[in-house]
């Protein structure tokens, strides 16, 4: 991981987080998605 800069690591982490969050939103019951 040392060859990846902090900026790139952050972008990759953010991208994966958004993808996971998007998938969870569609997998779990709708009302769960409305909870903060």
PDB file of N, CA and C in Angstrom:
ATOM      1  N   UNK A   1       0.834  -1.210   0.000  1.00  0.00           N
ATOM      2  CA  UNK A   1       0.000   0.000   0.000  1.00  0.00           C
ATOM      3  C   UNK A   1       0.865   1.255   0.000  1.00  0.00           C
ATOM      4  N   UNK A   2       2.143   1.107   0.287  1.00  0.00           N
ATOM      5  CA  UNK A   2       3.018   2.270   0.390  1.00  0.00           C
ATOM      6  C   UNK A   2       3.138   3.021  -0.932  1.00  0.00           C
ATOM      7  N   UNK A   3       2.970   2.302  -2.060  1.00  0.00           N
ATOM      8  CA  UNK A   3       3.135   2.945  -3.361  1.00  0.00           C
ATOM      9  C   UNK A   3       1.900   3.768  -3.750  1.00  0.00           C
ATOM     10  N   UNK A   4       0.825   3.657  -2.971  1.00  0.00           N
ATOM     11  CA  UNK A   4      -0.378   4.443  -3.248  1.00  0.00           C
ATOM     12  C   UNK A   4      -0.364   5.694  -2.368  1.00  0.00           C
ATOM     13  N   UNK A   5      -0.546   6.855  -2.998  1.00  0.00           N
ATOM     14  CA  UNK A   5      -0.535   8.102  -2.240  1.00  0.00           C
ATOM     15  C   UNK A   5      -1.775   8.214  -1.363  1.00  0.00           C
ATOM     16  N   UNK A   6      -1.715   9.078  -0.353  1.00  0.00           N
ATOM     17  CA  UNK A   6      -2.849   9.239   0.558  1.00  0.00           C
ATOM     18  C   UNK A   6      -4.088   9.694  -0.201  1.00  0.00           C
ATOM     19  N   UNK A   7      -3.898  10.584  -1.180  1.00  0.00           N
ATOM     20  CA  UNK A   7      -5.028  11.088  -1.958  1.00  0.00           C
ATOM     21  C   UNK A   7      -5.709   9.975  -2.722  1.00  0.00           C
ATOM     22  N   UNK A   8      -4.913   9.122  -3.363  1.00  0.00           N
ATOM     23  CA  UNK A   8      -5.479   8.020  -4.140  1.00  0.00           C
ATOM     24  C   UNK A   8      -6.157   7.021  -3.216  1.00  0.00           C
ATOM     25  N   UNK A   9      -5.549   6.750  -2.072  1.00  0.00           N
ATOM     26  CA  UNK A   9      -6.139   5.809  -1.116  1.00  0.00           C
ATOM     27  C   UNK A   9      -7.494   6.327  -0.650  1.00  0.00           C
ATOM     28  N   UNK A  10      -7.566   7.632  -0.394  1.00  0.00           N
ATOM     29  CA  UNK A  10      -8.816   8.236   0.070  1.00  0.00           C
ATOM     30  C   UNK A  10      -9.894   8.118  -0.997  1.00  0.00           C
ATOM     31  N   UNK A  11      -9.531   8.385  -2.250  1.00  0.00           N
ATOM     32  CA  UNK A  11     -10.500   8.301  -3.344  1.00  0.00           C
ATOM     33  C   UNK A  11     -10.998   6.877  -3.517  1.00  0.00           C
ATOM     34  N   UNK A  12     -10.076   5.902  -3.438  1.00  0.00           N
ATOM     35  CA  UNK A  12     -10.453   4.495  -3.580  1.00  0.00           C
ATOM     36  C   UNK A  12     -11.371   4.087  -2.430  1.00  0.00           C
ATOM     37  N   UNK A  13     -10.998   4.472  -1.205  1.00  0.00           N
ATOM     38  CA  UNK A  13     -11.799   4.137  -0.031  1.00  0.00           C
ATOM     39  C   UNK A  13     -13.191   4.744  -0.143  1.00  0.00           C
ATOM     40  N   UNK A  14     -13.256   6.015  -0.581  1.00  0.00           N
ATOM     41  CA  UNK A  14     -14.537   6.706  -0.731  1.00  0.00           C
ATOM     42  C   UNK A  14     -15.391   6.025  -1.780  1.00  0.00           C
ATOM     43  N   UNK A  15     -14.760   5.626  -2.886  1.00  0.00           N
ATOM     44  CA  UNK A  15     -15.494   4.968  -3.970  1.00  0.00           C
ATOM     45  C   UNK A  15     -16.104   3.658  -3.486  1.00  0.00           C
ATOM     46  N   UNK A  16     -15.304   2.852  -2.781  1.00  0.00           N
ATOM     47  CA  UNK A  16     -15.810   1.581  -2.264  1.00  0.00           C
ATOM     48  C   UNK A  16     -16.927   1.824  -1.251  1.00  0.00           C
ATOM     49  N   UNK A  17     -16.764   2.851  -0.407  1.00  0.00           N
ATOM     50  CA  UNK A  17     -17.780   3.156   0.598  1.00  0.00           C
ATOM     51  C   UNK A  17     -19.101   3.517  -0.064  1.00  0.00           C
ATOM     52  N   UNK A  18     -19.036   4.333  -1.129  1.00  0.00           N
ATOM     53  CA  UNK A  18     -20.250   4.746  -1.830  1.00  0.00           C
ATOM     54  C   UNK A  18     -20.920   3.556  -2.493  1.00  0.00           C
ATOM     55  N   UNK A  19     -20.111   2.664  -3.078  1.00  0.00           N
ATOM     56  CA  UNK A  19     -20.657   1.481  -3.750  1.00  0.00           C
ATOM     57  C   UNK A  19     -21.339   0.572  -2.732  1.00  0.00           C
ATOM     58  N   UNK A  20     -20.671   0.335  -1.597  1.00  0.00           N
ATOM     59  CA  UNK A  20     -21.233  -0.529  -0.553  1.00  0.00           C
ATOM     60  C   UNK A  20     -22.516   0.088  -0.007  1.00  0.00           C
ATOM     61  N   UNK A  21     -22.483   1.399   0.244  1.00  0.00           N
ATOM     62  CA  UNK A  21     -23.650   2.092   0.784  1.00  0.00           C
ATOM     63  C   UNK A  21     -24.804   2.015  -0.205  1.00  0.00           C
ATOM     64  N   UNK A  22     -24.507   2.166  -1.483  1.00  0.00           N
ATOM     65  CA  UNK A  22     -25.527   2.099  -2.532  1.00  0.00           C
ATOM     66  C   UNK A  22     -26.148   0.710  -2.579  1.00  0.00           C
ATOM     67  N   UNK A  23     -25.303  -0.323  -2.489  1.00  0.00           N
ATOM     68  CA  UNK A  23     -25.800  -1.698  -2.533  1.00  0.00           C
ATOM     69  C   UNK A  23     -26.641  -2.022  -1.304  1.00  0.00           C
ATOM     70  N   UNK A  24     -26.188  -1.587  -0.131  1.00  0.00           N
ATOM     71  CA  UNK A  24     -26.932  -1.845   1.100  1.00  0.00           C
ATOM     72  C   UNK A  24     -28.296  -1.173   1.038  1.00  0.00           C
ATOM     73  N   UNK A  25     -28.336   0.038   0.477  1.00  0.00           N
ATOM     74  CA  UNK A  25     -29.580   0.792   0.400  1.00  0.00           C
ATOM     75  C   UNK A  25     -30.622   0.023  -0.397  1.00  0.00           C
ATOM     76  N   UNK A  26     -30.182  -0.712  -1.413  1.00  0.00           N
ATOM     77  CA  UNK A  26     -31.114  -1.456  -2.255  1.00  0.00           C
ATOM     78  C   UNK A  26     -31.373  -2.867  -1.723  1.00  0.00           C
ATOM     79  N   UNK A  27     -30.524  -3.353  -0.817  1.00  0.00           N
ATOM     80  CA  UNK A  27     -30.671  -4.720  -0.308  1.00  0.00           C
ATOM     81  C   UNK A  27     -31.550  -4.762   0.939  1.00  0.00           C
ATOM     82  N   UNK A  28     -31.394  -3.757   1.802  1.00  0.00           N
ATOM     83  CA  UNK A  28     -32.151  -3.745   3.057  1.00  0.00           C
ATOM     84  C   UNK A  28     -33.547  -3.172   2.835  1.00  0.00           C
ATOM     85  N   UNK A  29     -34.481  -3.420   3.750  1.00  0.00           N
ATOM     86  CA  UNK A  29     -35.827  -2.846   3.652  1.00  0.00           C
ATOM     87  C   UNK A  29     -35.770  -1.331   3.503  1.00  0.00           C
ATOM     88  N   UNK A  30     -36.726  -0.783   2.766  1.00  0.00           N
ATOM     89  CA  UNK A  30     -36.716   0.641   2.435  1.00  0.00           C
ATOM     90  C   UNK A  30     -36.683   1.526   3.676  1.00  0.00           C
ATOM     91  N   UNK A  31     -37.464   1.199   4.715  1.00  0.00           N
ATOM     92  CA  UNK A  31     -37.538   2.072   5.881  1.00  0.00           C
ATOM     93  C   UNK A  31     -36.202   2.145   6.619  1.00  0.00           C
ATOM     94  N   UNK A  32     -35.371   1.101   6.503  1.00  0.00           N
ATOM     95  CA  UNK A  32     -34.041   1.165   7.113  1.00  0.00           C
ATOM     96  C   UNK A  32     -33.206   2.239   6.431  1.00  0.00           C
ATOM     97  N   UNK A  33     -33.407   2.423   5.137  1.00  0.00           N
ATOM     98  CA  UNK A  33     -32.650   3.417   4.380  1.00  0.00           C
ATOM     99  C   UNK A  33     -32.997   4.840   4.780  1.00  0.00           C
ATOM    100  N   UNK A  34     -34.148   5.015   5.433  1.00  0.00           N
ATOM    101  CA  UNK A  34     -34.566   6.352   5.825  1.00  0.00           C
ATOM    102  C   UNK A  34     -34.048   6.734   7.205  1.00  0.00           C
ATOM    103  N   UNK A  35     -33.416   5.783   7.896  1.00  0.00           N
ATOM    104  CA  UNK A  35     -32.893   6.063   9.237  1.00  0.00           C
ATOM    105  C   UNK A  35     -31.535   6.744   9.135  1.00  0.00           C
ATOM    106  N   UNK A  36     -31.358   7.842   9.872  1.00  0.00           N
ATOM    107  CA  UNK A  36     -30.088   8.577   9.847  1.00  0.00           C
ATOM    108  C   UNK A  36     -29.026   7.805  10.616  1.00  0.00           C
TER     109      UNK A  36
END
